PDB file of C-alpha atoms and ligand atoms in Angstrom:
ATOM      1  CA  MET A  16      -7.040  22.556   4.658  1.00 83.00           C
ATOM      2  CA  LYS A  17     -10.071  21.099   6.377  1.00 93.00           C
ATOM      3  CA  ILE A  18      -9.419  17.379   6.253  1.00 97.00           C
ATOM      4  CA  LYS A  19     -12.470  15.123   6.349  1.00 98.00           C
ATOM      5  CA  GLY A  20     -10.882  11.809   5.423  1.00 98.00           C
ATOM      6  CA  VAL A  21      -7.533  10.053   5.209  1.00 98.00           C
ATOM      7  CA  ILE A  22      -7.050   7.106   2.864  1.00 99.00           C
ATOM      8  CA  PHE A  23      -4.149   4.831   3.672  1.00 99.00           C
ATOM      9  CA  ASP A  24      -2.193   2.370   1.633  1.00 98.00           C
ATOM     10  CA  LEU A  25      -1.285  -0.698   3.703  1.00 98.00           C
ATOM     11  CA  ASP A  26       1.925  -2.471   2.669  1.00 98.00           C
ATOM     12  CA  GLY A  27       4.909  -0.267   3.484  1.00 97.00           C
ATOM     13  CA  VAL A  28       2.781   2.389   5.205  1.00 98.00           C
ATOM     14  CA  ILE A  29       0.940   0.757   8.086  1.00 98.00           C
ATOM     15  CA  THR A  30       3.336  -2.164   8.436  1.00 98.00           C
ATOM     16  CA  ASP A  31       6.464  -3.321   6.679  1.00 97.00           C
ATOM     17  CA  THR A  32       4.849  -6.061   4.614  1.00 98.00           C
ATOM     18  CA  ALA A  33       6.317  -4.356   1.523  1.00 96.00           C
ATOM     19  CA  GLU A  34       9.556  -6.036   2.596  1.00 96.00           C
ATOM     20  CA  TYR A  35       7.807  -9.427   2.882  1.00 98.00           C
ATOM     21  CA  HIS A  36       6.381  -9.008  -0.629  1.00 98.00           C
ATOM     22  CA  TYR A  37       9.921  -8.325  -1.873  1.00 98.00           C
ATOM     23  CA  ILE A  38      11.356 -11.380  -0.103  1.00 98.00           C
ATOM     24  CA  ALA A  39       8.622 -13.626  -1.506  1.00 98.00           C
ATOM     25  CA  TRP A  40       8.857 -12.248  -5.074  1.00 98.00           C
ATOM     26  CA  LYS A  41      12.645 -12.569  -5.014  1.00 98.00           C
ATOM     27  CA  ASP A  42      12.345 -16.188  -3.928  1.00 98.00           C
ATOM     28  CA  LEU A  43       9.887 -16.950  -6.729  1.00 98.00           C
ATOM     29  CA  ALA A  44      11.985 -15.068  -9.295  1.00 98.00           C
ATOM     30  CA  ASN A  45      15.149 -16.982  -8.281  1.00 98.00           C
ATOM     31  CA  LYS A  46      13.270 -20.259  -8.594  1.00 97.00           C
ATOM     32  CA  ILE A  47      12.553 -19.514 -12.258  1.00 98.00           C
ATOM     33  CA  GLY A  48      15.980 -18.005 -13.006  1.00 98.00           C
ATOM     34  CA  ILE A  49      15.168 -14.294 -12.916  1.00 98.00           C
ATOM     35  CA  ASP A  50      17.161 -11.827 -10.857  1.00 97.00           C
ATOM     36  CA  ILE A  51      15.298  -8.944  -9.262  1.00 98.00           C
ATOM     37  CA  GLY A  52      16.756  -6.199  -7.099  1.00 97.00           C
ATOM     38  CA  ARG A  53      15.447  -3.410  -4.918  1.00 97.00           C
ATOM     39  CA  GLU A  54      15.344  -0.830  -7.682  1.00 96.00           C
ATOM     40  CA  PHE A  55      13.136  -3.048  -9.835  1.00 98.00           C
ATOM     41  CA  ASN A  56      11.047  -3.841  -6.764  1.00 97.00           C
ATOM     42  CA  GLU A  57      10.060  -0.169  -6.518  1.00 96.00           C
ATOM     43  CA  THR A  58       8.142  -0.658  -9.769  1.00 97.00           C
ATOM     44  CA  LEU A  59       6.185  -3.541  -8.205  1.00 98.00           C
ATOM     45  CA  LYS A  60       4.988  -1.625  -5.155  1.00 97.00           C
ATOM     46  CA  GLY A  61       1.254  -0.964  -5.249  1.00 98.00           C
ATOM     47  CA  ILE A  62       0.817  -3.327  -8.206  1.00 98.00           C
ATOM     48  CA  SER A  63      -1.521  -6.337  -8.002  1.00 98.00           C
ATOM     49  CA  ARG A  64      -0.234  -9.880  -7.585  1.00 98.00           C
ATOM     50  CA  GLY A  65      -1.000 -10.929 -11.191  1.00 97.00           C
ATOM     51  CA  GLU A  66       0.444  -7.793 -12.750  1.00 98.00           C
ATOM     52  CA  SER A  67       3.565  -8.005 -10.556  1.00 98.00           C
ATOM     53  CA  LEU A  68       4.185 -11.533 -11.803  1.00 98.00           C
ATOM     54  CA  GLU A  69       3.781 -10.345 -15.428  1.00 98.00           C
ATOM     55  CA  ARG A  70       6.364  -7.613 -14.831  1.00 98.00           C
ATOM     56  CA  ILE A  71       8.834 -10.088 -13.318  1.00 98.00           C
ATOM     57  CA  LEU A  72       8.391 -12.528 -16.225  1.00 98.00           C
ATOM     58  CA  GLU A  73       8.828  -9.697 -18.724  1.00 98.00           C
ATOM     59  CA  LYS A  74      11.982  -8.574 -16.958  1.00 97.00           C
ATOM     60  CA  GLY A  75      13.407 -12.086 -17.449  1.00 98.00           C
ATOM     61  CA  ASN A  76      12.040 -12.271 -21.027  1.00 97.00           C
ATOM     62  CA  LYS A  77      10.010 -15.293 -19.994  1.00 97.00           C
ATOM     63  CA  ALA A  78       6.442 -14.022 -20.285  1.00 94.00           C
ATOM     64  CA  GLU A  79       5.575 -16.320 -23.193  1.00 94.00           C
ATOM     65  CA  PHE A  80       7.087 -19.436 -21.599  1.00 96.00           C
ATOM     66  CA  TYR A  81       4.187 -19.909 -19.205  1.00 97.00           C
ATOM     67  CA  THR A  82       0.530 -20.697 -19.732  1.00 97.00           C
ATOM     68  CA  ASN A  83      -2.090 -18.813 -17.732  1.00 97.00           C
ATOM     69  CA  GLU A  84      -2.526 -21.888 -15.564  1.00 98.00           C
ATOM     70  CA  GLN A  85       1.207 -22.025 -14.825  1.00 98.00           C
ATOM     71  CA  LYS A  86       1.216 -18.315 -14.042  1.00 98.00           C
ATOM     72  CA  GLU A  87      -1.526 -18.878 -11.523  1.00 98.00           C
ATOM     73  CA  GLU A  88       0.585 -21.601  -9.912  1.00 98.00           C
ATOM     74  CA  LEU A  89       3.566 -19.234  -9.725  1.00 98.00           C
ATOM     75  CA  ALA A  90       1.429 -16.513  -8.137  1.00 98.00           C
ATOM     76  CA  LYS A  91       0.089 -19.056  -5.654  1.00 98.00           C
ATOM     77  CA  TYR A  92       3.620 -20.207  -4.816  1.00 98.00           C
ATOM     78  CA  LYS A  93       4.579 -16.602  -4.044  1.00 98.00           C
ATOM     79  CA  ASN A  94       1.461 -15.954  -1.992  1.00 98.00           C
ATOM     80  CA  ASP A  95       1.856 -19.185   0.010  1.00 98.00           C
ATOM     81  CA  TYR A  96       5.365 -18.144   0.997  1.00 98.00           C
ATOM     82  CA  TYR A  97       4.164 -14.597   1.726  1.00 98.00           C
ATOM     83  CA  LEU A  98       1.434 -16.030   3.999  1.00 98.00           C
ATOM     84  CA  THR A  99       4.052 -17.935   6.012  1.00 98.00           C
ATOM     85  CA  LEU A 100       5.894 -14.625   6.519  1.00 98.00           C
ATOM     86  CA  LEU A 101       2.630 -13.023   7.680  1.00 98.00           C
ATOM     87  CA  GLU A 102       2.232 -15.678  10.393  1.00 97.00           C
ATOM     88  CA  ARG A 103       4.757 -13.807  12.524  1.00 95.00           C
ATOM     89  CA  LEU A 104       2.952 -10.458  12.210  1.00 98.00           C
ATOM     90  CA  THR A 105       1.761  -8.926  15.498  1.00 98.00           C
ATOM     91  CA  PRO A 106       0.754  -5.424  16.671  1.00 98.00           C
ATOM     92  CA  ASN A 107       4.475  -4.907  17.398  1.00 98.00           C
ATOM     93  CA  ASP A 108       4.939  -4.668  13.638  1.00 98.00           C
ATOM     94  CA  ILE A 109       2.811  -1.543  13.227  1.00 98.00           C
ATOM     95  CA  MET A 110       4.998   1.231  11.821  1.00 98.00           C
ATOM     96  CA  ASP A 111       6.019   4.099  14.054  1.00 98.00           C
ATOM     97  CA  ASN A 112       3.360   6.691  14.889  1.00 98.00           C
ATOM     98  CA  ILE A 113       0.644   4.920  12.859  1.00 98.00           C
ATOM     99  CA  GLU A 114      -1.597   3.993  15.775  1.00 98.00           C
ATOM    100  CA  GLU A 115      -1.185   7.485  17.278  1.00 98.00           C
ATOM    101  CA  THR A 116      -2.181   8.951  13.908  1.00 98.00           C
ATOM    102  CA  LEU A 117      -5.247   6.706  13.615  1.00 98.00           C
ATOM    103  CA  LEU A 118      -6.292   7.588  17.154  1.00 98.00           C
ATOM    104  CA  TYR A 119      -5.852  11.301  16.470  1.00 98.00           C
ATOM    105  CA  LEU A 120      -7.981  11.065  13.311  1.00 98.00           C
ATOM    106  CA  LYS A 121     -10.691   9.148  15.127  1.00 98.00           C
ATOM    107  CA  GLU A 122     -10.783  11.634  17.995  1.00 98.00           C
ATOM    108  CA  ASN A 123     -11.078  14.499  15.515  1.00 97.00           C
ATOM    109  CA  ASP A 124     -13.907  12.895  13.521  1.00 98.00           C
ATOM    110  CA  ILE A 125     -11.756  12.465  10.447  1.00 98.00           C
ATOM    111  CA  LYS A 126     -12.829   9.369   8.540  1.00 98.00           C
ATOM    112  CA  ILE A 127     -10.323   6.611   7.787  1.00 98.00           C
ATOM    113  CA  ALA A 128     -10.224   4.295   4.777  1.00 98.00           C
ATOM    114  CA  LEU A 129      -7.875   1.673   3.378  1.00 98.00           C
ATOM    115  CA  ALA A 130      -7.010   1.601  -0.333  1.00 98.00           C
ATOM    116  CA  SER A 131      -4.699  -1.385  -0.740  1.00 98.00           C
ATOM    117  CA  ALA A 132      -4.192  -3.549  -3.826  1.00 98.00           C
ATOM    118  CA  SER A 133      -3.716  -6.527  -1.519  1.00 98.00           C
ATOM    119  CA  LYS A 134      -6.224  -9.332  -1.203  1.00 98.00           C
ATOM    120  CA  ASN A 135      -4.553 -10.094   2.127  1.00 98.00           C
ATOM    121  CA  ALA A 136      -5.362  -6.650   3.566  1.00 98.00           C
ATOM    122  CA  PRO A 137      -8.252  -7.702   5.877  1.00 98.00           C
ATOM    123  CA  LEU A 138      -6.100 -10.511   7.335  1.00 98.00           C
ATOM    124  CA  ILE A 139      -3.192  -8.124   7.964  1.00 98.00           C
ATOM    125  CA  LEU A 140      -5.375  -5.492   9.668  1.00 98.00           C
ATOM    126  CA  GLU A 141      -6.800  -8.213  11.928  1.00 98.00           C
ATOM    127  CA  LYS A 142      -3.328  -9.437  12.856  1.00 98.00           C
ATOM    128  CA  LEU A 143      -2.232  -5.884  13.677  1.00 98.00           C
ATOM    129  CA  GLN A 144      -5.482  -5.367  15.629  1.00 98.00           C
ATOM    130  CA  LEU A 145      -6.216  -2.179  13.676  1.00 98.00           C
ATOM    131  CA  ARG A 146      -9.412  -3.225  11.898  1.00 98.00           C
ATOM    132  CA  GLU A 147     -11.704  -1.145  14.144  1.00 98.00           C
ATOM    133  CA  TYR A 148     -10.158   2.164  13.039  1.00 98.00           C
ATOM    134  CA  PHE A 149     -11.199   1.740   9.419  1.00 98.00           C
ATOM    135  CA  GLU A 150     -14.615   2.919   8.383  1.00 98.00           C
ATOM    136  CA  VAL A 151     -13.985   1.676   4.853  1.00 98.00           C
ATOM    137  CA  ILE A 152     -11.775  -1.011   3.318  1.00 98.00           C
ATOM    138  CA  VAL A 153     -11.966  -0.803  -0.446  1.00 98.00           C
ATOM    139  CA  ASP A 154     -12.065  -4.247  -2.052  1.00 98.00           C
ATOM    140  CA  PRO A 155      -9.400  -4.064  -4.805  1.00 98.00           C
ATOM    141  CA  ALA A 156     -11.537  -6.444  -6.882  1.00 97.00           C
ATOM    142  CA  SER A 157     -14.331  -3.853  -6.896  1.00 98.00           C
ATOM    143  CA  VAL A 158     -12.400  -1.334  -8.980  1.00 98.00           C
ATOM    144  CA  LYS A 159     -11.762  -1.649 -12.676  1.00 96.00           C
ATOM    145  CA  THR A 160      -8.138  -0.569 -12.834  1.00 98.00           C
ATOM    146  CA  GLY A 161      -5.404  -0.830 -10.230  1.00 98.00           C
ATOM    147  CA  LYS A 162      -2.855   1.810  -9.205  1.00 98.00           C
ATOM    148  CA  PRO A 163      -1.569   4.049 -10.814  1.00 98.00           C
ATOM    149  CA  SER A 164      -5.223   4.539 -11.807  1.00 98.00           C
ATOM    150  CA  PRO A 165      -6.956   6.717  -9.186  1.00 98.00           C
ATOM    151  CA  ASP A 166      -9.950   4.338  -9.039  1.00 98.00           C
ATOM    152  CA  ILE A 167      -9.245   2.739  -5.648  1.00 98.00           C
ATOM    153  CA  PHE A 168      -8.750   6.124  -3.939  1.00 98.00           C
ATOM    154  CA  LEU A 169     -11.844   7.595  -5.617  1.00 98.00           C
ATOM    155  CA  GLU A 170     -13.856   4.582  -4.478  1.00 98.00           C
ATOM    156  CA  GLY A 171     -12.563   5.072  -0.916  1.00 98.00           C
ATOM    157  CA  ALA A 172     -13.741   8.706  -0.890  1.00 98.00           C
ATOM    158  CA  LYS A 173     -17.077   7.693  -2.400  1.00 98.00           C
ATOM    159  CA  LEU A 174     -17.684   5.008   0.229  1.00 98.00           C
ATOM    160  CA  MET A 175     -16.960   7.591   2.949  1.00 98.00           C
ATOM    161  CA  ASN A 176     -19.337  10.051   1.223  1.00 98.00           C
ATOM    162  CA  LEU A 177     -16.546  12.586   0.865  1.00 98.00           C
ATOM    163  CA  ASN A 178     -15.284  14.800  -1.920  1.00 98.00           C
ATOM    164  CA  PRO A 179     -11.719  13.706  -2.875  1.00 98.00           C
ATOM    165  CA  LYS A 180     -10.599  17.315  -2.351  1.00 97.00           C
ATOM    166  CA  GLU A 181     -11.384  16.911   1.351  1.00 97.00           C
ATOM    167  CA  CYS A 182      -9.137  13.847   1.612  1.00 98.00           C
ATOM    168  CA  ILE A 183      -5.484  13.031   2.038  1.00 98.00           C
ATOM    169  CA  GLY A 184      -3.886   9.867   0.636  1.00 98.00           C
ATOM    170  CA  VAL A 185      -0.837   8.214   2.213  1.00 98.00           C
ATOM    171  CA  GLU A 186       1.394   5.998   0.058  1.00 98.00           C
ATOM    172  CA  ASP A 187       4.865   4.479  -0.180  1.00 98.00           C
ATOM    173  CA  SER A 188       4.742   3.521  -3.867  1.00 98.00           C
ATOM    174  CA  GLU A 189       5.375   5.458  -7.074  1.00 98.00           C
ATOM    175  CA  ALA A 190       2.185   4.080  -8.600  1.00 98.00           C
ATOM    176  CA  GLY A 191       0.164   4.895  -5.481  1.00 98.00           C
ATOM    177  CA  VAL A 192       1.289   8.529  -5.354  1.00 98.00           C
ATOM    178  CA  ILE A 193       0.270   8.955  -9.012  1.00 98.00           C
ATOM    179  CA  ALA A 194      -3.124   7.439  -8.127  1.00 98.00           C
ATOM    180  CA  ILE A 195      -3.618   9.877  -5.244  1.00 98.00           C
ATOM    181  CA  ASN A 196      -2.566  12.903  -7.303  1.00 98.00           C
ATOM    182  CA  ASP A 197      -4.895  11.908 -10.142  1.00 98.00           C
ATOM    183  CA  SER A 198      -7.774  11.538  -7.704  1.00 98.00           C
ATOM    184  CA  ASN A 199      -7.340  15.204  -6.657  1.00 98.00           C
ATOM    185  CA  MET A 200      -6.439  14.315  -3.095  1.00 98.00           C
ATOM    186  CA  LEU A 201      -3.409  15.686  -1.338  1.00 98.00           C
ATOM    187  CA  SER A 202      -0.626  13.084  -1.435  1.00 98.00           C
ATOM    188  CA  ILE A 203       1.740  12.266   1.399  1.00 98.00           C
ATOM    189  CA  GLY A 204       4.576  10.049   0.182  1.00 98.00           C
ATOM    190  CA  ILE A 205       6.420   7.881   2.688  1.00 98.00           C
ATOM    191  CA  GLY A 206       9.922   7.289   1.368  1.00 98.00           C
ATOM    192  CA  SER A 207      12.652   8.939  -0.626  1.00 97.00           C
ATOM    193  CA  GLU A 208      12.597  12.051  -2.773  1.00 97.00           C
ATOM    194  CA  GLU A 209      14.163   9.909  -5.485  1.00 96.00           C
ATOM    195  CA  ASN A 210      11.204   7.506  -5.744  1.00 96.00           C
ATOM    196  CA  LEU A 211       8.377   9.758  -4.581  1.00 97.00           C
ATOM    197  CA  GLY A 212       9.371  13.173  -5.916  1.00 97.00           C
ATOM    198  CA  HIS A 213       5.876  13.510  -7.390  1.00 98.00           C
ATOM    199  CA  ALA A 214       4.224  13.454  -3.944  1.00 98.00           C
ATOM    200  CA  LYS A 215       2.865  16.792  -2.694  1.00 98.00           C
ATOM    201  CA  ILE A 216       4.486  16.180   0.682  1.00 98.00           C
ATOM    202  CA  ILE A 217       7.271  13.640   1.305  1.00 98.00           C
ATOM    203  CA  ILE A 218       8.366  12.302   4.662  1.00 98.00           C
ATOM    204  CA  PRO A 219      11.137   9.701   4.960  1.00 98.00           C
ATOM    205  CA  ASN A 220       9.140   7.422   7.277  1.00 98.00           C
ATOM    206  CA  THR A 221       5.930   7.416   9.308  1.00 98.00           C
ATOM    207  CA  SER A 222       7.446   8.677  12.557  1.00 98.00           C
ATOM    208  CA  ARG A 223       6.094  12.207  11.983  1.00 97.00           C
ATOM    209  CA  LEU A 224       2.883  11.361  10.180  1.00 98.00           C
ATOM    210  CA  LYS A 225       0.508  12.720  12.826  1.00 98.00           C
ATOM    211  CA  GLU A 226       2.472  15.954  13.070  1.00 98.00           C
ATOM    212  CA  THR A 227       2.465  16.270   9.272  1.00 98.00           C
ATOM    213  CA  ILE A 228      -1.321  15.912   9.132  1.00 98.00           C
ATOM    214  CA  GLU A 229      -1.728  18.465  11.925  1.00 97.00           C
ATOM    215  CA  LYS A 230       0.456  20.910   9.980  1.00 97.00           C
ATOM    216  CA  ILE A 231      -1.670  20.435   6.870  1.00 96.00           C
ATOM    217  CA  GLU A 232      -4.775  21.215   8.934  1.00 95.00           C
ATOM    218  CA  GLN A 233      -3.113  24.323  10.335  1.00 93.00           C
ATOM    219  CA  LYS A 234      -2.163  25.328   6.776  1.00 87.00           C
ATOM    220  CA  GLN A 235       1.525  25.268   7.613  1.00 85.00           C
ATOM    221  CA  LEU A 236       1.891  22.713   4.826  1.00 79.00           C
ATOM    222  CA  THR A 237      -0.108  22.536   1.600  1.00 72.00           C
TER     223      THR A 237
HETATM  224  C1  BG6 B 303       0.169  -4.039  -2.696  1.00 80.18           C
HETATM  225  C2  BG6 B 303       1.657  -4.265  -2.624  1.00 80.18           C
HETATM  226  O1  BG6 B 303      -0.249  -3.377  -1.539  1.00 80.18           O
HETATM  227  O2  BG6 B 303      -0.536  -5.273  -2.807  1.00 80.18           O
HETATM  228  C3  BG6 B 303       2.116  -5.124  -3.799  1.00 80.18           C
HETATM  229  O3  BG6 B 303       2.321  -3.021  -2.648  1.00 80.18           O
HETATM  230  C4  BG6 B 303       1.306  -6.416  -3.854  1.00 80.18           C
HETATM  231  O4  BG6 B 303       3.489  -5.399  -3.634  1.00 80.18           O
HETATM  232  C5  BG6 B 303      -0.182  -6.069  -3.932  1.00 80.18           C
HETATM  233  O5  BG6 B 303       1.672  -7.190  -4.979  1.00 80.18           O
HETATM  234  C6  BG6 B 303      -1.076  -7.313  -3.970  1.00 80.18           C
HETATM  235  O6  BG6 B 303      -0.973  -7.983  -2.757  1.00 80.18           O
HETATM  236  P1  BG6 B 303      -1.516  -9.459  -2.449  1.00 80.18           P
HETATM  237  O7  BG6 B 303      -1.369  -9.588  -0.962  1.00 80.18           O
HETATM  238  O8  BG6 B 303      -2.953  -9.485  -2.892  1.00 80.18           O
HETATM  239  O9  BG6 B 303      -0.667 -10.411  -3.225  1.00 80.18           O
HETATM  240 MG1   MG B 304       2.482   0.230  -0.328  1.00 80.18          MG
END
């Protein structure tokens, strides 16, 4: 396949902020008497802040106990804690092989975009000192529906002036892989077969991402 663009998810792909989201949601959930575990957390990955909170409240059968204003306070409480966890983020926290992959793409004139549901994405890329690699950062507020809808990936391809069929999407979430598949891009899932069995290609972590992309280009993987 001739690859013209790669669209990355951020949390859990470029850096391990997926873990920070989990820590912060778990703290908030405990505070309001709801227990969440890792399995449930898989269903939150890729999902916006507001929608994640709704899912947690529904899990604890508490959705109707809170007004919209109170829900906003809860979401703010979670984000404030999450922001304190982000304070410690440095370029040392970039996942394995990610910078090598970005460099390889850049050197081969393959465009790079970010399709993250996170409003904190620009801040995180700055902290990791990776901002310059990205030609496009899709603003999640600019698309109508979040993942698993393909909208954010389609918008990324559009902003790069590329046909989705010329692009690869990289994701660690169930919802994100569905979004990539439905956008007609080739999906690379980072994680387990159990959670990401619907990805076209699955790798357990990012350590062989560059090699995987090279193999796709050489048609050794499709
Ligand atoms: C996604 C994460 O990238 O961004 C979700 O996978 C998170 O866990 C979502 O809820 C929104 O992030 P933020 O930073 O805007 O609260
Ligand atoms: Mg993710």
